[in-house]
Each structure stands twice: as C-alpha cells, then as structure tokens.
Amino acid sequence: MKKLITALLTCMLTAAMLGGCGKAADDANSSNADVNAEITAADQDAADTDAQADGADDAAAGDEEGASAEVKTVKEGVLTMATNATFPPYEYYESDAIVGIDAEIAEAVAKKLGLELKIEDMEFDSIILAVTQGKADLGLAGMTVTEERLEAVDFSDSYATGIQAVIVAEDSEIAGISDLDGKKIGVQLATTGDIYAKEDFGEDNVEAYNKGADAVMALKQGKVDAVIIDNQPALAFIQNTDGLKILDTEYAVEDYAAAIAKGNDALRTAVNDALAELEEDGTLQSIIDKYIVSE
Ligand code: GLN
C-alpha cells in the first residue's frame, strides 16, 4: 500500500537528489503571468498577537540569530503566498476561504515570522513567475522540486512527499505504467505529471487541462484513457466520481517544498527554521493528519 505522505524536514534539498526529473516546460515561458491578486482566505489576522512571543522563541531556537527580523517581504508585515487553490487537500476553497495543508503550514510559518499571511490564488503556471517577479514571497502549492524549477527559484526544505498517481476507469485494461504506451493521458497543465508524461509517452498522447479536476472529468467522459496527477488530489477527485480507480503502481515519488526567490536566503532560512520548529513540536504532523486520514 502506498505511503501517502511523510514529513521530511531533515533533508536539505540539493540538485543532486533530484535526478531524473527531465526537462521542463519552464515556467519562465509562462504567458499568463499576471497574478490575479484575488486575495482570499488568510485574513485570519489572529497571527499578530502571538507574533512577539514567537519572535522571542525564534531568536532562542533558530541557529541564525534574528533571522525573522531580517526577512524582507514583498509587502511589509505580510507573507504573501502564491498558490493554485484547485489542489485538495493542499489548497482548495471552502466557501470563500482557501484552506488545506499548505494554507495552514503557511499560516503557521507566517505566525512564527511575526507576519500576516496573505494567499493569492492564480494559475499553477504563474506561481513561479509571481515569486521571481517579486509579487509573492512563497510559492506553496504542493509544488514538486525539480531541476528546472531550481533554475528559476530556490526551494525551502521539503515538507512533504508527493506521488504521481495514475487514475483509470475501474474496468480499464491499463494495469501498470507500461500499459500507458500509446494511450491518451490527461494531466494538469505545467505540473510534473504533464512534464514527465510528455517525456515518457510523447506530446501527442498527453492532453493538458487547466485543472486536475477537468482532467478527471475528461477521463470520466472517455476523452482520455488515464490521468496522471498527485495522489492526494487524485483521491479527492475520484471520491466524487464513480467508476474510477487509482493504480497501485506509483508513477513518480517527489518532494514538495516552498518556492522562494533566488538569493533570498534570509527568507529561505527563516522559513526552514520555522518548518523545522513546526516539525519538532508536532504542528506539521497535526496539520497533515487533519487533512489526510491514513488508511
Ligand atoms: N506536484 C505537482 C507539481 O509540482 C503538481 C502541483 C499542483 O498542481 N499544485 O508540478
């Protein structure tokens, strides 16, 4: 059975760990760059009152003295997170609010840094650009660390493992990855599923949709034979759709991390310190457990 998720905070990500990720349709080429500053959720400004106390903790616990004090953010006093809120259970809408594992982790990190969290929802494709253009401090979106993305941004330490899973119809003849040869594969545009599938099975066999849910809908309608997508959203999507199943075979295992502007070491260190503390005190695990019920 698949190991759904693990909090891995100890490993510092290096390019060396990330072999075999292939070449990307790089986000630098992304056209719809402009961030829809659709500010949602996250004006849960509870953070402020605790900020002082946490700041003191940080100074004591962090190895970089006063890291959070030196952190410059896009907007003073605010940690701006770019995401794509179509990716349950990491980020999705509940009424008007963006909730999920990433949203809560970002809220906890912001609190540790004495900042107020603001979440900006945009196309997945635009997230890295928002970070590189200085419109967002963090890209946090169940985002896999890849070599190509590392050319554009830095990443925090990994806070979770992601798995590229394959969804097929319950009665499908597709039983493993090799059966995907020559089949029509649906993916979410510009995700690792999209990138790897195009490399492995050819561009002509891959249909990229703006949302993972749209790819799953296409599968349901018989327009594609399989969907490759991260396994947690896969589970969420098939829950609401009859007649689909997830193959036991994992297509790829990946590290999720926060994208941060290249060279912004103060922020990266502060985020890593905050993540390490949240891991140590069990906060990370409790956030994950809230959204992922292990089997
Ligand atoms: N983990 C995948 C990627 O980074 C998908 C992320 C997403 O769709 N939010 O490409």
Short mmCIF file of C-alpha atoms and ligand atoms in Angstrom, two decimals:
data_model
loop_
_atom_site.label_atom_id
_atom_site.label_comp_id
_atom_site.label_asym_id
_atom_site.label_seq_id
_atom_site.Cartn_x
_atom_site.Cartn_y
_atom_site.Cartn_z
CA MET A 1 0.00 0.00 0.00
CA LYS A 2 1.18 3.43 -0.73
CA LYS A 3 2.75 5.50 1.89
CA LEU A 4 0.68 8.58 1.49
CA ILE A 5 2.72 11.29 2.95
CA THR A 6 5.63 11.84 5.20
CA ALA A 7 7.01 14.96 6.69
CA LEU A 8 10.60 15.15 5.69
CA LEU A 9 12.26 18.09 7.21
CA THR A 10 15.67 16.83 7.80
CA CYS A 11 16.88 16.72 4.28
CA MET A 12 18.26 19.76 2.65
CA LEU A 13 17.30 19.56 -0.95
CA THR A 14 20.05 19.62 -3.43
CA ALA A 15 20.02 19.31 -7.13
CA ALA A 16 21.81 16.01 -6.72
CA MET A 17 18.76 14.50 -5.05
CA LEU A 18 16.55 15.45 -7.88
CA GLY A 19 17.91 13.43 -10.72
CA GLY A 20 15.65 12.15 -13.42
CA CYS A 21 13.16 14.94 -13.37
CA GLY A 22 13.52 15.63 -17.04
CA LYS A 23 13.25 18.84 -18.89
CA ALA A 24 10.52 21.25 -18.20
CA ALA A 25 8.11 23.41 -19.98
CA ASP A 26 9.65 26.06 -17.91
CA ASP A 27 7.54 28.44 -16.01
CA ALA A 28 9.72 31.25 -17.22
CA ASN A 29 7.88 30.93 -20.51
CA SER A 30 4.54 31.14 -18.94
CA SER A 31 2.39 33.75 -20.58
CA ASN A 32 -0.45 34.43 -18.24
CA ALA A 33 1.98 35.77 -15.79
CA ASP A 34 -0.12 38.36 -14.19
CA VAL A 35 -1.09 37.46 -10.77
CA ASN A 36 -4.78 37.75 -10.19
CA ALA A 37 -4.49 39.44 -6.92
CA GLU A 38 -7.54 37.64 -5.78
CA ILE A 39 -6.98 37.87 -2.14
CA THR A 40 -8.89 35.29 -0.28
CA ALA A 41 -8.75 33.45 2.96
CA ALA A 42 -5.97 34.18 5.23
CA ASP A 43 -7.04 37.45 6.60
CA GLN A 44 -7.22 35.35 9.66
CA ASP A 45 -5.20 38.03 11.37
CA ALA A 46 -5.04 36.16 14.59
CA ALA A 47 -1.35 35.80 13.96
CA ASP A 48 -0.36 39.20 15.21
CA THR A 49 -0.94 38.84 18.89
CA ASP A 50 1.28 35.82 19.20
CA ALA A 51 3.93 37.25 17.00
CA GLN A 52 6.00 38.83 19.71
CA ALA A 53 6.23 35.74 21.83
CA ASP A 54 7.08 33.62 18.82
CA GLY A 55 9.70 36.07 17.73
CA ALA A 56 11.40 35.61 21.05
CA ASP A 57 11.24 31.84 20.67
CA ASP A 58 12.78 32.12 17.23
CA ALA A 59 15.71 34.09 18.48
CA ALA A 60 16.35 31.44 21.08
CA ALA A 61 15.77 28.42 18.89
CA GLY A 62 16.98 29.48 15.45
CA ASP A 63 20.60 28.98 14.55
CA GLU A 64 20.53 32.15 12.51
CA GLU A 65 20.17 34.93 15.01
CA GLY A 66 17.17 37.10 14.44
CA ALA A 67 16.57 35.59 11.02
CA SER A 68 12.96 36.63 11.00
CA ALA A 69 13.82 40.19 11.90
CA GLU A 70 15.97 40.50 8.76
CA VAL A 71 13.40 38.98 6.47
CA LYS A 72 12.17 41.38 3.84
CA THR A 73 8.87 40.53 2.29
CA VAL A 74 7.08 41.80 -0.78
CA LYS A 75 4.70 43.70 1.45
CA GLU A 76 5.90 44.80 4.83
CA GLY A 77 4.47 42.78 7.68
CA VAL A 78 2.86 40.34 5.27
CA LEU A 79 3.90 36.92 3.99
CA THR A 80 2.43 36.63 0.52
CA MET A 81 1.85 33.07 -0.65
CA ALA A 82 1.13 32.30 -4.28
CA THR A 83 -0.89 29.15 -4.85
CA ASN A 84 -3.38 27.43 -7.10
CA ALA A 85 -6.35 26.53 -4.97
CA THR A 86 -7.60 23.61 -7.03
CA PHE A 87 -5.44 21.04 -5.33
CA PRO A 88 -7.12 19.33 -2.39
CA PRO A 89 -6.14 18.61 0.31
CA TYR A 90 -3.20 21.02 -0.03
CA GLU A 91 -5.13 24.09 -1.18
CA TYR A 92 -8.76 24.42 -2.12
CA TYR A 93 -11.74 26.62 -1.44
CA GLU A 94 -14.12 26.13 1.41
CA SER A 95 -16.70 28.83 0.76
CA ASP A 96 -14.61 31.92 0.18
CA ALA A 97 -11.58 30.78 2.10
CA ILE A 98 -8.57 28.92 0.80
CA VAL A 99 -7.88 26.07 3.19
CA GLY A 100 -5.70 22.99 3.18
CA ILE A 101 -2.34 21.67 4.30
CA ASP A 102 -0.28 24.31 2.51
CA ALA A 103 -2.53 27.14 3.67
CA GLU A 104 -2.22 26.01 7.28
CA ILE A 105 1.52 25.43 7.07
CA ALA A 106 1.96 28.90 5.59
CA GLU A 107 -0.22 30.36 8.34
CA ALA A 108 1.92 28.67 10.98
CA VAL A 109 5.16 29.80 9.30
CA ALA A 110 3.86 33.38 8.99
CA LYS A 111 2.96 33.36 12.64
CA LYS A 112 6.45 32.22 13.58
CA LEU A 113 7.89 35.06 11.50
CA GLY A 114 5.55 37.61 13.03
CA LEU A 115 3.90 38.19 9.67
CA GLU A 116 0.33 38.18 8.47
CA LEU A 117 -0.40 35.61 5.78
CA LYS A 118 -1.98 36.67 2.53
CA ILE A 119 -2.84 34.00 -0.03
CA GLU A 120 -3.03 34.84 -3.71
CA ASP A 121 -4.74 32.34 -5.97
CA MET A 122 -3.54 32.05 -9.56
CA GLU A 123 -2.89 29.53 -12.31
CA PHE A 124 -0.34 26.91 -11.27
CA ASP A 125 1.69 28.08 -14.21
CA SER A 126 2.00 31.61 -12.79
CA ILE A 127 3.24 30.75 -9.32
CA ILE A 128 6.96 30.63 -10.03
CA LEU A 129 6.70 33.81 -12.05
CA ALA A 130 4.93 35.56 -9.18
CA VAL A 131 7.87 34.60 -6.98
CA THR A 132 10.56 35.58 -9.47
CA GLN A 133 8.83 38.88 -10.25
CA GLY A 134 8.64 39.80 -6.60
CA LYS A 135 4.85 39.61 -6.37
CA ALA A 136 4.84 36.77 -3.84
CA ASP A 137 7.25 35.67 -1.14
CA LEU A 138 6.44 31.99 -1.34
CA GLY A 139 5.03 29.64 -3.90
CA LEU A 140 3.31 26.96 -1.88
CA ALA A 141 1.19 24.67 -3.96
CA GLY A 142 2.07 21.04 -3.49
CA MET A 143 4.92 22.10 -5.70
CA THR A 144 7.50 19.49 -6.57
CA VAL A 145 11.14 20.43 -6.52
CA THR A 146 12.60 19.90 -9.97
CA GLU A 147 15.92 20.79 -11.52
CA GLU A 148 14.25 23.09 -14.00
CA ARG A 149 12.36 24.98 -11.33
CA LEU A 150 15.59 25.26 -9.38
CA GLU A 151 16.95 27.25 -12.29
CA ALA A 152 14.30 29.89 -11.67
CA VAL A 153 13.77 29.77 -7.90
CA ASP A 154 15.21 28.38 -4.71
CA PHE A 155 13.23 25.94 -2.61
CA SER A 156 12.79 25.57 1.12
CA ASP A 157 13.46 22.23 2.75
CA SER A 158 10.87 19.69 1.76
CA TYR A 159 7.82 19.46 4.00
CA ALA A 160 6.05 16.54 2.33
CA THR A 161 6.34 13.74 -0.19
CA GLY A 162 4.15 13.71 -3.25
CA ILE A 163 3.40 10.78 -5.51
CA GLN A 164 2.38 10.96 -9.13
CA ALA A 165 -0.51 8.53 -9.35
CA VAL A 166 -2.41 7.12 -12.30
CA ILE A 167 -6.21 7.23 -12.38
CA VAL A 168 -8.09 4.98 -14.80
CA ALA A 169 -11.62 3.72 -15.28
CA GLU A 170 -12.50 0.85 -12.97
CA ASP A 171 -12.80 -1.56 -15.90
CA SER A 172 -9.71 -0.25 -17.71
CA GLU A 173 -7.21 -2.63 -19.25
CA ILE A 174 -4.46 -0.31 -18.02
CA ALA A 175 -2.90 -2.06 -15.05
CA GLY A 176 0.57 -0.53 -14.91
CA ILE A 177 2.72 2.27 -16.24
CA SER A 178 3.83 0.37 -19.36
CA ASP A 179 0.20 -0.06 -20.41
CA LEU A 180 0.06 3.71 -20.86
CA ASP A 181 2.10 3.48 -24.05
CA GLY A 182 0.05 4.79 -26.93
CA LYS A 183 -2.84 5.76 -24.66
CA LYS A 184 -4.32 9.24 -24.25
CA ILE A 185 -3.20 10.67 -20.94
CA GLY A 186 -4.81 13.63 -19.18
CA VAL A 187 -2.75 15.85 -16.88
CA GLN A 188 -2.85 19.24 -15.22
CA LEU A 189 -1.00 21.83 -17.29
CA ALA A 190 2.61 22.55 -16.34
CA THR A 191 2.69 20.10 -13.45
CA THR A 192 5.28 17.39 -13.13
CA GLY A 193 2.67 14.88 -14.28
CA ASP A 194 2.39 16.89 -17.51
CA ILE A 195 6.15 17.22 -17.91
CA TYR A 196 7.02 13.57 -17.24
CA ALA A 197 4.12 12.17 -19.27
CA LYS A 198 5.12 14.21 -22.32
CA GLU A 199 8.68 12.93 -21.98
CA ASP A 200 7.72 9.32 -21.46
CA PHE A 201 4.71 8.95 -23.75
CA GLY A 202 5.08 11.80 -26.28
CA GLU A 203 3.38 15.18 -26.50
CA ASP A 204 0.72 13.89 -28.88
CA ASN A 205 -0.50 11.43 -26.29
CA VAL A 206 -0.87 13.96 -23.50
CA GLU A 207 -3.83 16.26 -23.04
CA ALA A 208 -3.17 19.07 -20.55
CA TYR A 209 -6.07 20.66 -18.67
CA ASN A 210 -6.01 23.82 -16.58
CA LYS A 211 -7.33 21.99 -13.56
CA GLY A 212 -6.74 18.46 -12.35
CA ALA A 213 -10.48 18.11 -11.83
CA ASP A 214 -11.03 18.85 -15.53
CA ALA A 215 -8.60 16.09 -16.48
CA VAL A 216 -10.53 13.69 -14.25
CA MET A 217 -13.80 14.82 -15.85
CA ALA A 218 -12.30 14.11 -19.27
CA LEU A 219 -11.38 10.63 -18.08
CA LYS A 220 -14.90 10.08 -16.84
CA GLN A 221 -16.21 11.16 -20.24
CA GLY A 222 -13.86 8.81 -22.05
CA LYS A 223 -11.88 11.61 -23.69
CA VAL A 224 -8.64 10.31 -22.16
CA ASP A 225 -7.67 6.81 -21.03
CA ALA A 226 -5.82 7.78 -17.85
CA VAL A 227 -4.92 10.77 -15.73
CA ILE A 228 -1.52 11.29 -14.11
CA ILE A 229 -1.73 13.54 -11.10
CA ASP A 230 -0.53 13.84 -7.50
CA ASN A 231 -2.09 11.10 -5.43
CA GLN A 232 -3.80 13.16 -2.74
CA PRO A 233 -5.74 15.32 -5.21
CA ALA A 234 -6.34 12.08 -7.14
CA LEU A 235 -8.00 10.58 -4.08
CA ALA A 236 -10.06 13.71 -3.54
CA PHE A 237 -11.16 13.86 -7.19
CA ILE A 238 -12.20 10.24 -7.50
CA GLN A 239 -14.16 10.40 -4.27
CA ASN A 240 -16.78 12.44 -6.09
CA THR A 241 -16.68 10.42 -9.28
CA ASP A 242 -18.00 6.89 -9.73
CA GLY A 243 -16.23 4.30 -11.81
CA LEU A 244 -12.64 5.44 -11.39
CA LYS A 245 -9.72 3.92 -9.53
CA ILE A 246 -6.10 4.71 -8.75
CA LEU A 247 -3.48 2.20 -9.84
CA ASP A 248 -1.30 0.76 -7.11
CA THR A 249 1.78 1.50 -9.16
CA GLU A 250 3.32 4.85 -8.41
CA TYR A 251 4.48 6.79 -11.44
CA ALA A 252 6.92 9.06 -9.55
CA VAL A 253 7.78 9.99 -5.98
CA GLU A 254 8.59 13.63 -5.33
CA ASP A 255 9.42 16.24 -2.71
CA TYR A 256 7.12 19.17 -2.11
CA ALA A 257 8.69 22.43 -0.98
CA ALA A 258 8.09 26.17 -0.98
CA ALA A 259 9.48 28.16 -3.90
CA ILE A 260 11.34 31.29 -2.80
CA ALA A 261 13.08 33.94 -4.91
CA LYS A 262 16.63 33.05 -5.78
CA GLY A 263 19.11 34.52 -3.38
CA ASN A 264 16.54 35.44 -0.73
CA ASP A 265 18.48 33.46 1.82
CA ALA A 266 17.11 35.39 4.78
CA LEU A 267 13.58 34.29 3.94
CA ARG A 268 14.62 30.76 3.00
CA THR A 269 16.49 30.33 6.27
CA ALA A 270 13.63 31.78 8.27
CA VAL A 271 11.13 29.51 6.53
CA ASN A 272 13.35 26.48 7.03
CA ASP A 273 13.81 27.31 10.71
CA ALA A 274 10.07 27.76 11.12
CA LEU A 275 9.37 24.46 9.32
CA ALA A 276 11.90 22.66 11.50
CA GLU A 277 10.25 24.00 14.64
CA LEU A 278 6.80 23.08 13.38
CA GLU A 279 8.02 19.61 12.61
CA GLU A 280 9.64 19.26 16.00
CA ASP A 281 6.64 20.41 18.00
CA GLY A 282 4.27 18.19 16.02
CA THR A 283 2.36 21.02 14.37
CA LEU A 284 3.19 19.85 10.87
CA GLN A 285 2.02 16.34 11.51
CA SER A 286 -1.20 17.53 13.10
CA ILE A 287 -1.93 19.74 10.09
CA ILE A 288 -1.29 16.79 7.77
CA ASP A 289 -3.39 14.45 9.92
CA LYS A 290 -6.26 16.91 9.83
CA TYR A 291 -6.46 16.65 6.04
CA ILE A 292 -5.12 13.18 5.30
CA VAL A 293 -6.69 10.28 7.06
CA SER A 294 -4.22 7.45 6.83
CA GLU A 295 -5.60 4.09 5.87
N1 GLN B 1 3.28 18.41 -7.64
C1 GLN B 1 2.93 18.84 -8.95
C2 GLN B 1 3.92 19.83 -9.47
O1 GLN B 1 4.62 20.44 -8.69
C3 GLN B 1 1.51 19.41 -9.02
C4 GLN B 1 1.29 20.59 -8.16
C5 GLN B 1 -0.05 21.28 -8.36
O2 GLN B 1 -0.78 21.01 -9.31
N2 GLN B 1 -0.42 22.15 -7.49
O3 GLN B 1 4.04 20.05 -10.62
#
